[in-house]
Amino acid sequence: MVQMRFIQAINKALFEEMARDDKVILIGEDVEASIFGDTRGLIERFGPNRVRNTPISEATLTGMTVGAAASGYRIVLHMMFSNFIYTGFDAIANQMAKLPLMTGGQISLPITVIASYGGGRSTAAQHSDTPYPVLMNLGGLNIAVPSTPADACGLLKSAIRSNDPTFFLEPGGRGGEMGEVPDEDITVPFGVASLPIKGKDVTLVTMGSCTKIVLETAQQLISKDVNPEVIDLRTLVPLDKKTILSSVKKTGKIVIIDEARDTCSAASHISAIVVDEGFQYLKAPIRRVTVPDTPMPYAPNSEKYLIPSVERIYKAVMTLNKSY
Amino acid sequence: MKKLPNNIPTKDELQKMFRMMVTIRETENTLLASNKAGNTPGQVHLSNGQEAICVGISSHLTDEDQITSNHRGHGHFLAKGGNLKAMFSEIYGMADGVCGGMGGSMHVADLSKGIVGANGIVGGGISIATGVAFAKKLDGSNHIVVTYFGDGASNQGVLMECLNITALWKLPLLFVCENNGYSEFSPTKTVTKGDISMRAKPFGIPIWQINGNEIIEVWQTGQEAIEHIRSGGGPAFIEAKTWRQSGHFSRENLVLQKPYRTEEEEKEGLADDPIIHLTPKIDGAELIMKEVKDEVERASKAALMGTPPASNAAKKLMFSDTYKGYY
Ligand SMILES: Cc1ncc(C[n+]2csc(CCOP(=O)(O)OP(=O)(O)O)c2C)c(N)n1
């Protein structure tokens, strides 16, 4: 194990995967200078054939990615801020998510799209979205949402090795957070949640950018003799239903924390699954802590108000059962 | 490519433009200082060195003419008559900001002044401007629309689509490409092929390629291009060459590993300054500079005294029609 920053863990995965397989190609706007630091140094090591700065042409970049992936390359497309996914959305929704099916399985698309998501830094509404709900809804894309450096490294390796298109969404502004990352070449499988805290009183389901505050809330709850079980999903597609349901079976209560806007969020989808398949375990209503259905404001206090916080999660848990 | 016109601005006009250019420069410098002092919640993209373009163009516009802009939009906003203090308040995240503190630096807009807005999406303003121009045409007015975008934005396919529609429907839109040599940290030539203005050629749109650091050249060309548009001739295209004196954003040196411009380039670029070029032609330039400095400082200080918007401000602004009376 070595201590490294989130951004270094992503960088490590990219270095190792590019060294492992020379079909891995990285493209994106300013991936050489690397504004977040995650693609830093790759141009020096792998050269311009494998690491390319592109023009600002997202609609073409996503389409090109499909074409190059269908022609035998493993493409990593860095889209910088996740809002720019929208600028390239047509080829994502109409091509990337659909061609494996529409060609009767002739095409597989080993694509990894990297983007930084989420708010909290006054980047305003066009640089702070949490876009995985729209991506989840397309039905043909894997979605990884790491919350620790080790998961970031392991999930990115899985994404690059996968023959299916995958979105790898890094929580924005967290590049400096430290964590232990294995030295060895370890992948994190898709569809397997982690359980950073085991408990019996209430299930807290979290993902990506929310995990840090959920763990903080969990500590507060523990100090009040409430023992939460924390499930960090790690991937939203595929979704680890089994772990969620078996935890709810034990606790009877669930709060889902998600930085997406509430309507059709990952949280609301998970709620539906728990009602469908775990209704008999529930001892209280399901609670979602999400972002209200509005774009992100710029002013720090107005933005902060909308994003899930320790206080909101704590309150949601406490309203579930007076007997805590 | 159109030849440069030879009309000349009056002394008064020139002095007015000088004052505005200095106002923009002083504002950008103040914003950088505020950013360093922790007074801008977000980052700022400064337009130092590019002031002559929007000032020269805007001197031919009225409040009924409209503009769209990009992430580097403080100058566009001020030159079009946007309020200085209201812009500072916006960038400081205050309730009395021109967008109520909801938009910030990359999104300053003032519809009452024809400023449809800056934009955080590169290329995002171009199609909006095309729609505004469509509305102007439907109105049967002779008001026009200007869209400012960078060399980097010209690689968004939407530019081609807007060139086509505006030319086909003869919409009153002036495309102004501010070619400042960089697209973030990439030199333009490493990501852009050919002359950007030539992209308008197959559509039969008149094109001017100018030195954007010479205010008189911008003013002259702007007048001719805008006359062409006002008289119903359809869109026009100006590519103004300039140089981005500041970084891509305020504190990029904190995240970048190494410089992407040579010291020599920096030196040459800073010397080719539109304000330095204009200063010898202005009587009392020093006094103007001093007055502007005081004015900008006052506006910034007043803005910092503001109060932030209500925490729940955002929700009240959305679906204002759908949920009328609901909140
Ligand atoms: C759709 C989209 N893609 C990428 C970005 C990130 N980005 C912001 S500014 C910029 C460069 C823009 O260059 P240019 O249009 O030349 O304007 P300049 O910054 O030089 O004024 C990029 C890539 C963005 N904001 N929007």
XYZ file of C-alpha atoms and ligand atoms in Angstrom:
677
model
C 0.000 0.000 0.000
C 1.066 3.557 -0.663
C -0.586 6.802 0.340
C -1.584 8.860 -2.649
C -3.951 11.562 -3.756
C -7.165 10.779 -5.589
C -5.814 12.373 -8.726
C -2.553 10.413 -8.498
C -4.522 7.180 -8.211
C -6.305 7.954 -11.465
C -3.002 8.900 -13.035
C -1.459 5.619 -11.835
C -4.276 3.597 -13.402
C -3.869 5.423 -16.707
C -0.087 4.906 -16.727
C -0.397 1.238 -15.927
C -3.183 0.500 -18.383
C -1.454 2.362 -21.202
C 1.750 0.461 -20.477
C -0.119 -2.826 -20.296
C -1.965 -2.492 -23.605
C -0.750 -0.364 -26.470
C -4.244 -0.216 -27.917
C -5.195 2.150 -25.092
C -5.409 5.707 -26.474
C -6.184 8.868 -24.520
C -7.802 11.901 -26.130
C -9.388 15.094 -24.816
C -9.105 18.864 -24.557
C -5.793 19.796 -22.965
C -5.006 16.325 -21.682
C -1.349 17.281 -22.058
C -1.448 20.266 -19.682
C -4.086 18.452 -17.581
C -6.115 20.967 -15.639
C -7.019 18.421 -12.940
C -3.638 16.669 -12.997
C -5.089 13.228 -13.702
C -3.562 12.892 -17.189
C -0.289 14.607 -16.330
C 2.922 13.095 -17.668
C 1.235 10.675 -20.064
C 2.245 12.598 -23.186
C 5.924 12.476 -22.186
C 5.745 8.740 -21.609
C 3.491 7.560 -24.435
C 3.869 10.235 -27.117
C 1.423 12.051 -29.383
C 0.084 8.966 -31.127
C -1.417 7.718 -27.908
C -2.092 10.930 -26.008
C -3.767 13.704 -27.964
C -4.949 17.200 -27.226
C -8.080 17.732 -29.249
C -9.912 20.803 -30.498
C -13.008 21.871 -28.546
C -15.387 19.664 -30.520
C -17.283 17.463 -28.083
C -19.958 16.387 -30.571
C -17.228 14.949 -32.750
C -15.078 13.609 -29.924
C -17.815 11.322 -28.640
C -18.638 10.145 -32.158
C -14.961 9.616 -32.996
C -14.570 7.618 -29.845
C -17.261 5.246 -31.034
C -15.614 4.856 -34.435
C -12.117 4.301 -33.090
C -13.347 1.860 -30.455
C -15.279 -0.085 -33.080
C -12.000 -0.314 -34.996
C -9.968 -2.055 -32.363
C -8.740 0.673 -30.008
C -9.446 1.113 -26.318
C -10.322 4.769 -26.149
C -10.165 6.873 -23.042
C -11.938 10.181 -23.669
C -11.405 12.870 -21.052
C -14.303 15.342 -21.111
C -13.059 17.615 -18.313
C -16.236 18.896 -16.610
C -19.163 16.514 -16.773
C -21.445 19.230 -18.160
C -19.544 18.957 -21.428
C -20.974 15.456 -21.768
C -24.130 17.256 -22.868
C -22.293 19.008 -25.676
C -21.255 15.569 -26.900
C -24.480 13.854 -25.958
C -25.855 12.807 -29.318
C -23.161 10.280 -30.070
C -23.310 9.058 -26.483
C -27.063 8.500 -26.439
C -27.706 7.568 -30.055
C -24.516 5.711 -30.903
C -22.360 4.663 -27.955
C -25.204 3.303 -25.871
C -26.957 1.635 -28.800
C -24.605 0.295 -31.463
C -23.653 -2.934 -29.692
C -27.332 -3.872 -29.822
C -28.203 -2.383 -33.182
C -25.394 -4.165 -34.980
C -26.563 -7.461 -33.554
C -23.470 -7.668 -31.413
C -20.962 -7.067 -34.201
C -19.591 -4.019 -32.444
C -18.170 -3.851 -28.973
C -17.117 -0.498 -27.608
C -14.173 -0.499 -25.189
C -14.635 3.155 -24.265
C -13.928 4.951 -21.009
C -15.257 8.487 -20.668
C -13.689 10.394 -17.769
C -15.280 13.534 -16.350
C -15.304 15.470 -13.098
C -18.728 16.072 -11.595
C -20.561 17.807 -8.781
C -20.819 21.190 -7.119
C -19.665 22.968 -4.008
C -17.034 25.261 -5.496
C -19.100 28.066 -7.028
C -18.397 26.920 -10.547
C -22.051 27.814 -11.360
C -24.689 25.805 -13.137
C -22.764 24.888 -16.278
C -19.786 23.353 -14.472
C -21.348 21.539 -11.525
C -23.907 18.992 -12.673
C -24.128 15.438 -11.472
C -25.201 13.836 -14.712
C -25.298 10.120 -13.981
C -29.108 9.850 -13.928
C -29.369 10.642 -17.643
C -26.552 8.230 -18.363
C -28.096 5.467 -16.228
C -31.296 5.858 -18.174
C -29.681 5.119 -21.525
C -29.500 1.434 -20.754
C -26.174 0.739 -22.435
C -23.478 2.372 -20.335
C -21.552 1.313 -17.247
C -21.138 4.047 -14.657
C -18.380 4.121 -12.057
C -18.443 6.684 -9.227
C -15.386 6.131 -7.020
C -15.111 7.756 -3.618
C -11.594 6.719 -2.578
C -8.222 6.745 -4.329
C -8.044 2.938 -4.221
C -11.458 2.556 -5.810
C -10.640 5.226 -8.376
C -7.567 3.308 -9.439
C -9.226 -0.100 -9.425
C -12.441 0.975 -11.110
C -10.625 2.890 -13.832
C -8.562 -0.203 -14.604
C -11.740 -2.264 -14.879
C -13.303 0.400 -17.087
C -10.381 0.469 -19.485
C -10.246 -3.338 -19.686
C -13.998 -3.650 -20.203
C -15.311 -4.138 -23.713
C -18.405 -2.118 -22.839
C -18.609 1.671 -22.750
C -18.102 3.072 -19.248
C -18.405 6.500 -17.701
C -15.874 7.118 -14.970
C -17.055 10.122 -12.975
C -14.615 11.658 -10.504
C -16.016 13.781 -7.679
C -14.981 17.346 -8.570
C -12.509 19.231 -6.436
C -11.450 16.152 -4.481
C -8.253 15.463 -6.373
C -6.136 16.230 -3.337
C -7.779 13.768 -0.949
C -5.409 11.088 0.267
C -5.913 7.368 0.637
C -4.114 4.046 0.524
C -3.738 2.453 -2.876
C -2.357 -1.047 -3.414
C 1.021 -1.249 -5.148
C -0.057 -4.284 -7.087
C -2.174 -4.335 -10.203
C -5.573 -4.650 -8.555
C -8.865 -4.045 -10.309
C -12.157 -3.296 -8.573
C -14.971 -5.287 -10.165
C -18.131 -3.539 -11.374
C -21.384 -4.138 -9.511
C -19.792 -4.828 -6.135
C -20.436 -2.247 -3.434
C -18.095 -1.712 -0.504
C -19.176 -1.646 3.129
C -16.942 0.845 4.898
C -19.055 0.644 8.076
C -21.136 -2.311 9.232
C -24.133 -1.734 11.494
C -27.628 -2.912 12.288
C -29.833 0.161 12.813
C -30.101 1.911 9.473
C -28.695 1.467 5.979
C -27.003 4.500 4.444
C -26.460 4.097 0.712
C -23.928 6.482 -0.778
C -21.991 7.016 -3.977
C -19.012 9.045 -5.216
C -18.994 12.613 -3.969
C -21.395 11.907 -1.077
C -19.404 9.180 0.632
C -17.146 11.480 2.606
C -20.031 13.292 4.322
C -21.955 10.064 4.822
C -18.997 8.615 6.712
C -18.810 11.785 8.782
C -22.516 11.520 9.581
C -22.071 7.877 10.465
C -19.512 8.832 13.121
C -21.974 11.314 14.628
C -24.691 8.672 14.636
C -22.413 6.140 16.291
C -21.655 8.655 19.031
C -25.432 8.791 19.609
C -25.637 4.996 19.766
C -27.184 4.624 16.346
C -25.263 2.059 14.322
C -25.547 2.692 10.616
C -24.421 0.381 7.869
C -22.769 2.371 5.090
C -22.886 1.012 1.551
C -20.682 2.762 -0.985
C -22.012 1.651 -4.356
C -18.854 2.279 -6.429
C -20.768 1.586 -9.658
C -24.326 2.655 -10.453
C -24.526 0.489 -13.554
C -24.252 -2.346 -12.785
C -25.937 -1.799 -9.421
C -25.243 -4.029 -6.424
C -28.879 -4.669 -5.501
C -27.993 -7.715 -3.467
C -25.905 -5.826 -0.940
C -28.535 -3.098 -0.579
C -31.384 -5.556 -0.063
C -29.560 -7.785 2.392
C -28.625 -4.726 4.450
C -32.214 -3.471 4.484
C -33.297 -6.939 5.526
C -31.113 -6.480 8.584
C -31.839 -2.810 9.397
C -35.370 -2.264 8.081
C -34.488 1.357 7.324
C -32.711 3.024 4.480
C -31.524 6.518 3.599
C -30.003 7.086 0.175
C -27.627 9.991 -0.332
C -27.036 11.228 -3.855
C -25.723 14.514 -5.299
C -27.990 14.251 -8.357
C -31.189 16.244 -8.621
C -34.004 14.365 -6.997
C -36.263 13.545 -9.933
C -35.138 10.263 -11.479
C -31.957 10.323 -9.406
C -29.937 7.228 -8.589
C -31.553 7.526 -5.157
C -35.073 7.411 -6.528
C -34.225 4.408 -8.687
C -32.785 2.582 -5.702
C -35.869 3.486 -3.667
C -38.039 1.876 -6.309
C -35.969 -1.295 -6.218
C -36.145 -1.497 -2.431
C -39.918 -1.098 -2.508
C -40.257 -3.692 -5.270
C -37.978 -6.305 -3.822
C -37.571 -5.464 -0.144
C -40.961 -4.115 0.877
C -41.377 -6.785 3.505
C -38.175 -5.671 5.295
C -39.084 -2.007 5.638
C -39.974 -0.667 9.084
C -40.009 2.984 8.028
C -40.366 5.062 4.867
C -37.372 5.285 2.564
C -35.579 8.650 2.717
C -33.631 10.299 -0.090
C -31.134 13.079 0.524
C -30.581 14.645 -2.894
C -30.358 18.012 -4.631
C -33.695 19.768 -5.141
C -34.751 20.040 -8.772
C -32.930 23.237 -9.650
C -29.681 24.157 -11.369
C -26.733 24.991 -9.111
C -26.480 28.641 -8.078
C -23.128 30.435 -7.958
C -23.362 32.160 -4.554
C -21.705 29.827 -2.034
C -24.480 29.872 0.571
C -27.224 29.215 -1.985
C -25.218 26.382 -3.504
C -24.371 24.835 -0.164
C -28.018 24.853 0.800
C -28.879 22.477 -2.055
C -26.083 19.927 -1.741
C -26.508 17.015 0.677
C -24.804 17.842 3.967
C -24.024 16.093 7.238
C -26.892 17.989 8.867
C -29.414 16.934 6.254
C -28.354 13.302 6.346
C -28.364 13.248 10.143
C -31.828 14.768 10.234
C -33.157 12.318 7.655
C -31.870 9.384 9.707
C -33.252 10.770 12.957
C -36.734 11.324 11.527
C -37.009 7.649 10.627
C -37.500 6.302 14.077
C -38.070 7.974 17.406
C -36.809 4.903 19.212
C -33.135 5.614 18.387
C -11.791 39.144 -47.547
C -12.956 42.750 -47.288
C -10.532 45.671 -47.544
C -10.181 47.819 -44.442
C -12.427 50.886 -44.456
C -10.975 54.364 -43.860
C -13.603 56.240 -41.878
C -12.240 57.833 -38.695
C -13.704 58.155 -35.180
C -13.930 61.670 -33.734
C -11.674 62.775 -30.908
C -14.593 62.482 -28.506
C -15.436 58.983 -29.626
C -11.837 57.961 -29.290
C -11.654 59.355 -25.795
C -14.832 57.551 -24.787
C -13.445 54.295 -26.098
C -10.176 54.853 -24.287
C -12.029 55.379 -21.026
C -13.973 52.159 -21.516
C -10.878 50.135 -22.398
C -9.146 51.402 -19.280
C -12.263 50.631 -17.234
C -12.247 47.044 -18.424
C -8.529 46.660 -17.748
C -8.819 48.149 -14.285
C -11.822 45.950 -13.536
C -10.020 42.789 -14.602
C -6.998 43.711 -12.491
C -9.230 44.404 -9.514
C -10.985 41.064 -9.998
C -7.666 39.260 -10.050
C -6.685 40.933 -6.798
C -10.089 40.077 -5.303
C -9.706 36.505 -6.453
C -6.331 36.263 -4.751
C -7.805 37.806 -1.625
C -10.505 35.151 -1.600
C -13.352 37.496 -2.487
C -14.548 35.771 -5.646
C -16.162 32.452 -4.785
C -15.354 31.086 -8.248
C -12.501 31.528 -10.693
C -12.398 34.416 -13.161
C -11.347 34.428 -16.824
C -9.795 37.804 -17.577
C -9.788 39.648 -20.891
C -6.686 41.823 -20.458
C -5.324 42.709 -23.881
C -8.583 42.089 -25.721
C -10.393 45.292 -24.702
C -10.241 47.044 -28.067
C -12.440 44.473 -29.759
C -15.633 44.726 -27.740
C -15.156 48.465 -27.173
C -14.713 49.182 -30.874
C -17.703 47.036 -31.834
C -19.992 48.235 -29.047
C -19.553 51.890 -29.950
C -21.827 51.158 -32.924
C -24.516 49.417 -30.873
C -27.596 50.651 -29.017
C -29.417 49.103 -26.048
C -31.794 47.454 -28.540
C -28.914 45.658 -30.224
C -27.984 42.516 -28.394
C -24.884 40.473 -27.695
C -23.986 37.009 -26.526
C -20.627 36.332 -25.036
C -18.446 33.582 -23.627
C -16.625 32.676 -20.411
C -14.294 35.678 -20.917
C -17.158 38.130 -20.893
C -16.520 40.945 -18.379
C -15.322 43.302 -21.124
C -18.212 42.445 -23.443
C -20.606 43.215 -20.594
C -19.081 46.570 -19.665
C -18.570 47.755 -23.237
C -22.231 47.062 -23.976
C -23.271 49.304 -21.097
C -23.567 46.790 -18.270
C -23.340 48.267 -14.780
C -19.911 48.008 -13.191
C -20.998 47.661 -9.583
C -23.737 45.137 -10.477
C -21.117 43.023 -12.237
C -18.739 43.166 -9.278
C -21.604 42.193 -6.973
C -22.430 39.257 -9.217
C -18.859 38.010 -9.260
C -18.637 38.438 -5.476
C -21.769 36.281 -5.150
C -24.059 38.978 -3.758
C -27.835 39.324 -3.896
C -27.667 42.638 -5.727
C -25.479 41.154 -8.455
C -26.758 41.617 -11.965
C -28.018 38.008 -11.908
C -28.815 37.926 -8.208
C -25.577 36.088 -7.471
C -26.895 33.011 -9.253
C -24.638 33.137 -12.310
C -21.245 34.523 -11.356
C -18.326 35.548 -13.513
C -18.984 33.266 -16.460
C -22.653 34.174 -16.721
C -23.051 37.942 -16.430
C -26.199 39.053 -18.257
C -28.300 42.206 -18.365
C -31.224 41.914 -20.743
C -32.151 45.579 -20.262
C -28.847 46.500 -21.882
C -29.079 43.893 -24.626
C -26.579 41.620 -22.896
C -28.186 38.231 -23.358
C -25.357 36.728 -21.421
C -21.931 35.305 -21.031
C -21.632 31.521 -21.210
C -19.786 28.673 -19.540
C -20.232 26.384 -22.499
C -17.719 27.060 -25.231
C -19.725 27.843 -28.376
C -22.936 28.053 -26.362
C -23.562 31.704 -27.178
C -23.366 31.344 -30.949
C -26.624 29.496 -31.513
C -28.409 31.596 -28.894
C -27.323 34.699 -30.823
C -28.634 33.097 -34.001
C -32.002 32.707 -32.298
C -31.962 36.297 -31.079
C -31.147 37.399 -34.619
C -34.052 35.305 -35.892
C -36.335 37.153 -33.456
C -34.988 40.525 -34.639
C -35.766 39.537 -38.195
C -39.280 38.421 -37.241
C -39.742 41.758 -35.437
C -38.892 43.520 -38.672
C -36.562 45.812 -36.724
C -33.133 46.908 -37.899
C -31.500 45.974 -34.626
C -28.630 43.596 -34.806
C -26.952 40.919 -32.722
C -23.265 40.374 -32.024
C -21.837 37.057 -30.853
C -18.350 37.047 -29.358
C -16.482 33.758 -29.330
C -12.893 32.575 -29.226
C -10.669 30.768 -31.672
C -11.221 27.648 -29.588
C -14.988 27.911 -29.934
C -14.678 28.044 -33.690
C -13.967 24.306 -33.563
C -17.448 23.601 -32.272
C -19.550 22.346 -35.161
C -22.333 24.654 -34.087
C -20.435 27.558 -35.672
C -20.850 25.991 -39.120
C -24.525 25.389 -38.494
C -25.071 29.008 -37.440
C -23.116 30.366 -40.414
C -25.416 28.393 -42.670
C -28.720 29.384 -41.068
C -27.864 33.069 -40.666
C -26.665 33.294 -44.273
C -29.619 31.304 -45.617
C -32.189 33.367 -43.719
C -30.217 36.636 -43.916
C -30.270 37.056 -40.154
C -28.771 40.188 -38.611
C -25.834 38.593 -36.806
C -22.255 39.787 -36.516
C -19.860 36.943 -35.737
C -16.845 38.271 -33.851
C -14.080 35.744 -33.344
C -11.553 36.972 -30.797
C -8.508 35.029 -31.874
C -6.225 35.405 -28.859
C -3.811 32.651 -29.828
C -4.890 30.174 -27.173
C -7.571 27.667 -26.478
C -7.006 27.129 -22.776
C -3.385 25.993 -22.691
C -3.154 24.877 -26.314
C -1.737 27.304 -28.869
C -4.426 27.861 -31.504
C -2.390 26.401 -34.325
C -2.062 23.056 -32.537
C -5.833 22.522 -32.503
C -7.173 24.661 -35.358
C -6.534 24.279 -39.083
C -6.544 27.178 -41.502
C -7.831 30.727 -41.229
C -10.853 30.775 -38.954
C -12.565 33.602 -40.823
C -12.371 31.606 -44.057
C -14.876 29.228 -42.515
C -17.542 31.812 -43.347
C -16.508 32.121 -46.979
C -18.526 29.361 -48.658
C -21.688 30.882 -47.188
C -21.068 34.163 -48.983
C -20.732 36.040 -45.700
C -18.540 39.168 -45.871
C -15.347 38.684 -43.876
C -12.864 41.055 -42.284
C -9.629 39.912 -40.717
C -8.266 42.633 -38.475
C -5.720 43.548 -35.837
C -7.856 43.442 -32.712
C -5.275 45.403 -30.743
C -5.818 48.546 -32.824
C -9.012 50.200 -31.673
C -9.349 52.375 -34.770
C -9.203 49.346 -37.028
C -11.844 47.599 -34.949
C -14.043 50.693 -34.894
C -13.799 51.173 -38.661
C -14.494 47.576 -39.523
C -17.249 47.312 -36.956
C -19.018 50.278 -38.491
C -18.870 48.861 -41.996
C -19.893 45.350 -40.979
C -22.759 46.613 -38.860
C -23.979 48.893 -41.644
C -24.031 45.896 -43.947
C -26.129 43.964 -41.420
C -28.488 46.846 -40.564
C -29.248 47.437 -44.184
C -30.567 43.885 -44.461
C -27.511 42.273 -46.005
C -27.460 39.317 -43.582
C -24.615 38.171 -41.347
C -21.013 39.391 -41.319
C -17.834 37.915 -39.839
C -14.918 39.674 -38.156
C -11.864 37.782 -37.014
C -9.900 40.006 -34.650
C -6.368 38.908 -33.862
C -5.290 39.636 -30.322
C -3.312 38.124 -27.468
C -4.572 36.901 -24.122
C -2.385 38.717 -21.597
C -3.685 36.864 -18.569
C -3.783 33.150 -18.045
C -6.744 31.094 -19.179
C -8.201 31.559 -15.712
C -7.195 33.522 -12.680
C -5.066 31.121 -10.735
C -4.082 28.520 -13.263
C -0.470 28.591 -12.091
C -1.629 26.773 -8.971
C -2.806 23.746 -10.958
C -0.488 23.653 -13.943
C 2.808 21.879 -13.725
C 4.786 24.027 -16.141
C 4.464 27.189 -18.223
C 3.013 26.875 -21.703
C 4.300 30.170 -23.082
C 7.888 31.352 -23.373
C 9.124 34.449 -21.571
C 9.891 35.965 -24.946
C 6.324 35.498 -26.126
C 5.019 37.004 -22.900
C 7.242 40.040 -23.372
C 6.200 40.623 -26.952
C 2.551 39.987 -26.204
C 2.438 42.411 -23.312
C 4.096 45.114 -25.400
C 1.488 44.763 -28.153
C -1.132 46.257 -25.872
C -4.227 48.016 -27.254
C -4.215 50.557 -24.433
C -0.544 51.382 -24.907
C -1.177 51.791 -28.641
C -4.042 54.206 -28.073
C -2.679 56.272 -25.189
C -0.548 58.741 -27.252
C -3.663 59.734 -29.214
C -5.619 60.716 -26.102
C -5.454 64.125 -24.469
C -5.383 63.859 -20.699
C -4.931 60.090 -20.715
C -3.355 60.095 -17.286
C -6.242 61.893 -15.677
C -8.727 59.511 -17.276
C -6.750 56.555 -15.965
C -6.778 57.993 -12.493
C -10.506 58.726 -12.566
C -11.239 55.236 -13.799
C -9.050 53.677 -11.143
C -10.996 55.469 -8.417
C -14.331 54.612 -9.981
C -13.493 50.921 -10.272
C -12.122 50.781 -6.759
C -15.286 52.396 -5.407
C -17.539 49.999 -7.310
C -15.610 46.967 -6.105
C -15.620 48.144 -2.497
C -19.339 48.915 -2.611
C -20.011 45.482 -4.094
C -18.070 43.782 -1.309
C -20.386 45.421 1.228
C -23.371 43.560 -0.252
C -25.230 40.665 1.274
C -25.394 37.160 -0.167
C -28.662 35.939 -1.659
C -31.097 33.933 0.441
C -29.972 30.352 0.763
C -33.133 29.109 -0.913
C -32.970 31.701 -3.695
C -32.444 29.178 -6.482
C -35.666 27.281 -6.149
C -37.749 30.454 -6.331
C -36.287 31.332 -9.701
C -37.112 28.085 -11.441
C -40.482 27.215 -12.976
C -41.603 30.736 -12.145
C -44.641 30.237 -14.359
C -45.388 26.592 -13.650
C -45.460 27.045 -9.892
C -46.815 30.603 -9.819
C -47.864 31.459 -6.282
C -46.594 28.160 -4.984
C -43.648 29.426 -2.936
C -18.369 22.793 -24.224
C -17.163 23.168 -23.451
N -16.032 22.464 -23.629
C -14.923 22.771 -22.929
C -14.926 23.799 -22.041
C -13.697 24.135 -21.216
N -13.104 25.383 -21.727
C -13.408 26.554 -21.175
S -12.710 27.821 -21.989
C -11.953 26.800 -23.074
C -11.085 27.367 -24.149
C -11.817 28.341 -24.992
O -10.976 28.892 -25.936
P -11.449 30.097 -26.825
O -12.805 29.829 -27.371
O -10.368 30.379 -27.794
O -11.634 31.297 -25.805
P -10.502 31.980 -24.894
O -10.485 31.217 -23.617
O -9.227 31.929 -25.612
O -11.000 33.362 -24.682
C -12.272 25.471 -22.795
C -11.783 24.318 -23.542
C -16.142 24.496 -21.865
N -16.257 25.486 -20.972
N -17.232 24.174 -22.596
